[in-house]
Amino acid sequence: MNETEKRREELLAQARNLYGNGRTSNPAIHPRCQGAYHQLYEKEEALPRSTFVLRVCVSLILFLIFAGIDYEKTSVGTYDSAKIIEAITYQQPMGEFLK
């Protein structure tokens, strides 16, 4: 790092202290921008983890169970593939929403 870069960093730090409005915490960011965020700020904070992968896995497992039930023409308890499809495609009357 040469003298110019050091001077720029010092001036930037002074400007942040002067105009920072007392903000000491890092700004809120979208999880998609984590990579750029960690490059800008040295302090690493725990960001909330997404449950997307878990939800996809559960959905995939349920779909595979349904596909197996439909392929083998079996039932699980009192449910078979026809009852599952009927429950999925059921259109609830509008009056039941208003109650």
PDB file of C-alpha atoms in Angstrom:
ATOM      1  CA  MET A   1       0.000   0.000   0.000  1.00  0.00           C
ATOM      2  CA  ASN A   2       1.519   3.267  -1.050  1.00  0.00           C
ATOM      3  CA  GLU A   3       1.236   6.658   0.650  1.00  0.00           C
ATOM      4  CA  THR A   4      -1.691   7.801  -1.486  1.00  0.00           C
ATOM      5  CA  GLU A   5      -3.781   4.778  -0.550  1.00  0.00           C
ATOM      6  CA  LYS A   6      -2.937   5.211   3.132  1.00  0.00           C
ATOM      7  CA  ARG A   7      -3.929   8.856   2.981  1.00  0.00           C
ATOM      8  CA  ARG A   8      -7.216   7.988   1.251  1.00  0.00           C
ATOM      9  CA  GLU A   9      -8.028   5.455   3.965  1.00  0.00           C
ATOM     10  CA  GLU A  10      -7.291   8.002   6.684  1.00  0.00           C
ATOM     11  CA  LEU A  11      -9.496  10.594   5.005  1.00  0.00           C
ATOM     12  CA  LEU A  12     -12.273   8.051   4.525  1.00  0.00           C
ATOM     13  CA  ALA A  13     -12.103   7.070   8.193  1.00  0.00           C
ATOM     14  CA  GLN A  14     -12.242  10.737   9.210  1.00  0.00           C
ATOM     15  CA  ALA A  15     -15.239  11.355   6.952  1.00  0.00           C
ATOM     16  CA  ARG A  16     -17.038   8.318   8.340  1.00  0.00           C
ATOM     17  CA  ASN A  17     -16.407   9.491  11.903  1.00  0.00           C
ATOM     18  CA  LEU A  18     -17.529  13.015  11.066  1.00  0.00           C
ATOM     19  CA  TYR A  19     -20.671  12.161   9.052  1.00  0.00           C
ATOM     20  CA  GLY A  20     -21.489   8.748  10.470  1.00  0.00           C
ATOM     21  CA  ASN A  21     -24.390  10.102  12.557  1.00  0.00           C
ATOM     22  CA  GLY A  22     -23.277   7.884  15.414  1.00  0.00           C
ATOM     23  CA  ARG A  23     -24.072   4.703  13.526  1.00  0.00           C
ATOM     24  CA  THR A  24     -21.821   1.974  14.855  1.00  0.00           C
ATOM     25  CA  SER A  25     -23.561  -1.089  13.452  1.00  0.00           C
ATOM     26  CA  ASN A  26     -23.249  -2.353   9.922  1.00  0.00           C
ATOM     27  CA  PRO A  27     -26.208  -1.720   7.602  1.00  0.00           C
ATOM     28  CA  ALA A  28     -28.834  -4.390   7.003  1.00  0.00           C
ATOM     29  CA  ILE A  29     -28.193  -6.323   3.811  1.00  0.00           C
ATOM     30  CA  HIS A  30     -29.959  -8.852   1.649  1.00  0.00           C
ATOM     31  CA  PRO A  31     -28.580 -12.426   1.971  1.00  0.00           C
ATOM     32  CA  ARG A  32     -27.806 -12.414  -1.747  1.00  0.00           C
ATOM     33  CA  CYS A  33     -25.166  -9.704  -1.157  1.00  0.00           C
ATOM     34  CA  GLN A  34     -23.253 -11.521   1.603  1.00  0.00           C
ATOM     35  CA  GLY A  35     -20.116 -11.979  -0.463  1.00  0.00           C
ATOM     36  CA  ALA A  36     -19.694  -8.284  -1.232  1.00  0.00           C
ATOM     37  CA  TYR A  37     -20.709  -7.374   2.313  1.00  0.00           C
ATOM     38  CA  HIS A  38     -17.976  -9.463   3.906  1.00  0.00           C
ATOM     39  CA  GLN A  39     -15.391  -7.982   1.588  1.00  0.00           C
ATOM     40  CA  LEU A  40     -16.343  -4.453   2.626  1.00  0.00           C
ATOM     41  CA  TYR A  41     -16.517  -5.017   6.364  1.00  0.00           C
ATOM     42  CA  GLU A  42     -13.958  -6.976   8.336  1.00  0.00           C
ATOM     43  CA  LYS A  43     -16.240  -7.761  11.266  1.00  0.00           C
ATOM     44  CA  GLU A  44     -18.166 -10.910  10.527  1.00  0.00           C
ATOM     45  CA  GLU A  45     -21.658 -11.137  12.007  1.00  0.00           C
ATOM     46  CA  ALA A  46     -23.961 -14.116  11.987  1.00  0.00           C
ATOM     47  CA  LEU A  47     -26.559 -13.632   9.276  1.00  0.00           C
ATOM     48  CA  PRO A  48     -29.814 -15.627   9.300  1.00  0.00           C
ATOM     49  CA  ARG A  49     -29.615 -18.854   7.338  1.00  0.00           C
ATOM     50  CA  SER A  50     -32.163 -19.750   4.724  1.00  0.00           C
ATOM     51  CA  THR A  51     -34.420 -22.792   5.067  1.00  0.00           C
ATOM     52  CA  PHE A  52     -34.926 -23.075   1.320  1.00  0.00           C
ATOM     53  CA  VAL A  53     -32.838 -26.257   0.937  1.00  0.00           C
ATOM     54  CA  LEU A  54     -34.653 -27.912   3.835  1.00  0.00           C
ATOM     55  CA  ARG A  55     -38.055 -27.037   2.364  1.00  0.00           C
ATOM     56  CA  VAL A  56     -37.048 -28.365  -1.064  1.00  0.00           C
ATOM     57  CA  CYS A  57     -35.851 -31.645   0.493  1.00  0.00           C
ATOM     58  CA  VAL A  58     -39.086 -32.112   2.450  1.00  0.00           C
ATOM     59  CA  SER A  59     -41.127 -31.346  -0.676  1.00  0.00           C
ATOM     60  CA  LEU A  60     -39.082 -33.793  -2.728  1.00  0.00           C
ATOM     61  CA  ILE A  61     -39.499 -36.552  -0.129  1.00  0.00           C
ATOM     62  CA  LEU A  62     -43.263 -36.001   0.015  1.00  0.00           C
ATOM     63  CA  PHE A  63     -43.488 -36.029  -3.769  1.00  0.00           C
ATOM     64  CA  LEU A  64     -41.502 -39.275  -3.982  1.00  0.00           C
ATOM     65  CA  ILE A  65     -43.810 -40.873  -1.403  1.00  0.00           C
ATOM     66  CA  PHE A  66     -46.827 -39.742  -3.415  1.00  0.00           C
ATOM     67  CA  ALA A  67     -45.286 -41.005  -6.670  1.00  0.00           C
ATOM     68  CA  GLY A  68     -44.573 -44.382  -5.039  1.00  0.00           C
ATOM     69  CA  ILE A  69     -48.144 -44.639  -3.747  1.00  0.00           C
ATOM     70  CA  ASP A  70     -49.521 -43.767  -7.178  1.00  0.00           C
ATOM     71  CA  TYR A  71     -47.180 -46.145  -9.033  1.00  0.00           C
ATOM     72  CA  GLU A  72     -47.823 -49.122  -6.756  1.00  0.00           C
ATOM     73  CA  LYS A  73     -51.563 -48.346  -6.447  1.00  0.00           C
ATOM     74  CA  THR A  74     -51.309 -48.764  -2.665  1.00  0.00           C
ATOM     75  CA  SER A  75     -52.557 -46.679   0.216  1.00  0.00           C
ATOM     76  CA  VAL A  76     -51.030 -45.235   3.360  1.00  0.00           C
ATOM     77  CA  GLY A  77     -53.548 -45.521   6.149  1.00  0.00           C
ATOM     78  CA  THR A  78     -56.826 -44.361   4.641  1.00  0.00           C
ATOM     79  CA  TYR A  79     -55.180 -42.266   1.916  1.00  0.00           C
ATOM     80  CA  ASP A  80     -54.512 -43.350  -1.637  1.00  0.00           C
ATOM     81  CA  SER A  81     -53.374 -41.288  -4.618  1.00  0.00           C
ATOM     82  CA  ALA A  82     -56.939 -40.411  -5.682  1.00  0.00           C
ATOM     83  CA  LYS A  83     -57.784 -38.953  -2.247  1.00  0.00           C
ATOM     84  CA  ILE A  84     -54.523 -36.967  -2.206  1.00  0.00           C
ATOM     85  CA  ILE A  85     -55.208 -35.508  -5.664  1.00  0.00           C
ATOM     86  CA  GLU A  86     -58.793 -34.717  -4.616  1.00  0.00           C
ATOM     87  CA  ALA A  87     -57.553 -32.881  -1.496  1.00  0.00           C
ATOM     88  CA  ILE A  88     -54.994 -30.897  -3.497  1.00  0.00           C
ATOM     89  CA  THR A  89     -57.473 -29.798  -6.186  1.00  0.00           C
ATOM     90  CA  TYR A  90     -60.352 -29.023  -3.760  1.00  0.00           C
ATOM     91  CA  GLN A  91     -61.814 -25.549  -4.345  1.00  0.00           C
ATOM     92  CA  GLN A  92     -63.036 -24.132  -1.049  1.00  0.00           C
ATOM     93  CA  PRO A  93     -66.313 -22.183  -1.371  1.00  0.00           C
ATOM     94  CA  MET A  94     -65.979 -18.434  -0.884  1.00  0.00           C
ATOM     95  CA  GLY A  95     -68.511 -18.420   1.966  1.00  0.00           C
ATOM     96  CA  GLU A  96     -66.174 -20.500   4.168  1.00  0.00           C
ATOM     97  CA  PHE A  97     -63.478 -17.814   3.933  1.00  0.00           C
ATOM     98  CA  LEU A  98     -65.847 -15.150   5.219  1.00  0.00           C
ATOM     99  CA  LYS A  99     -66.879 -17.027   8.387  1.00  0.00           C
TER     100      LYS A  99
END
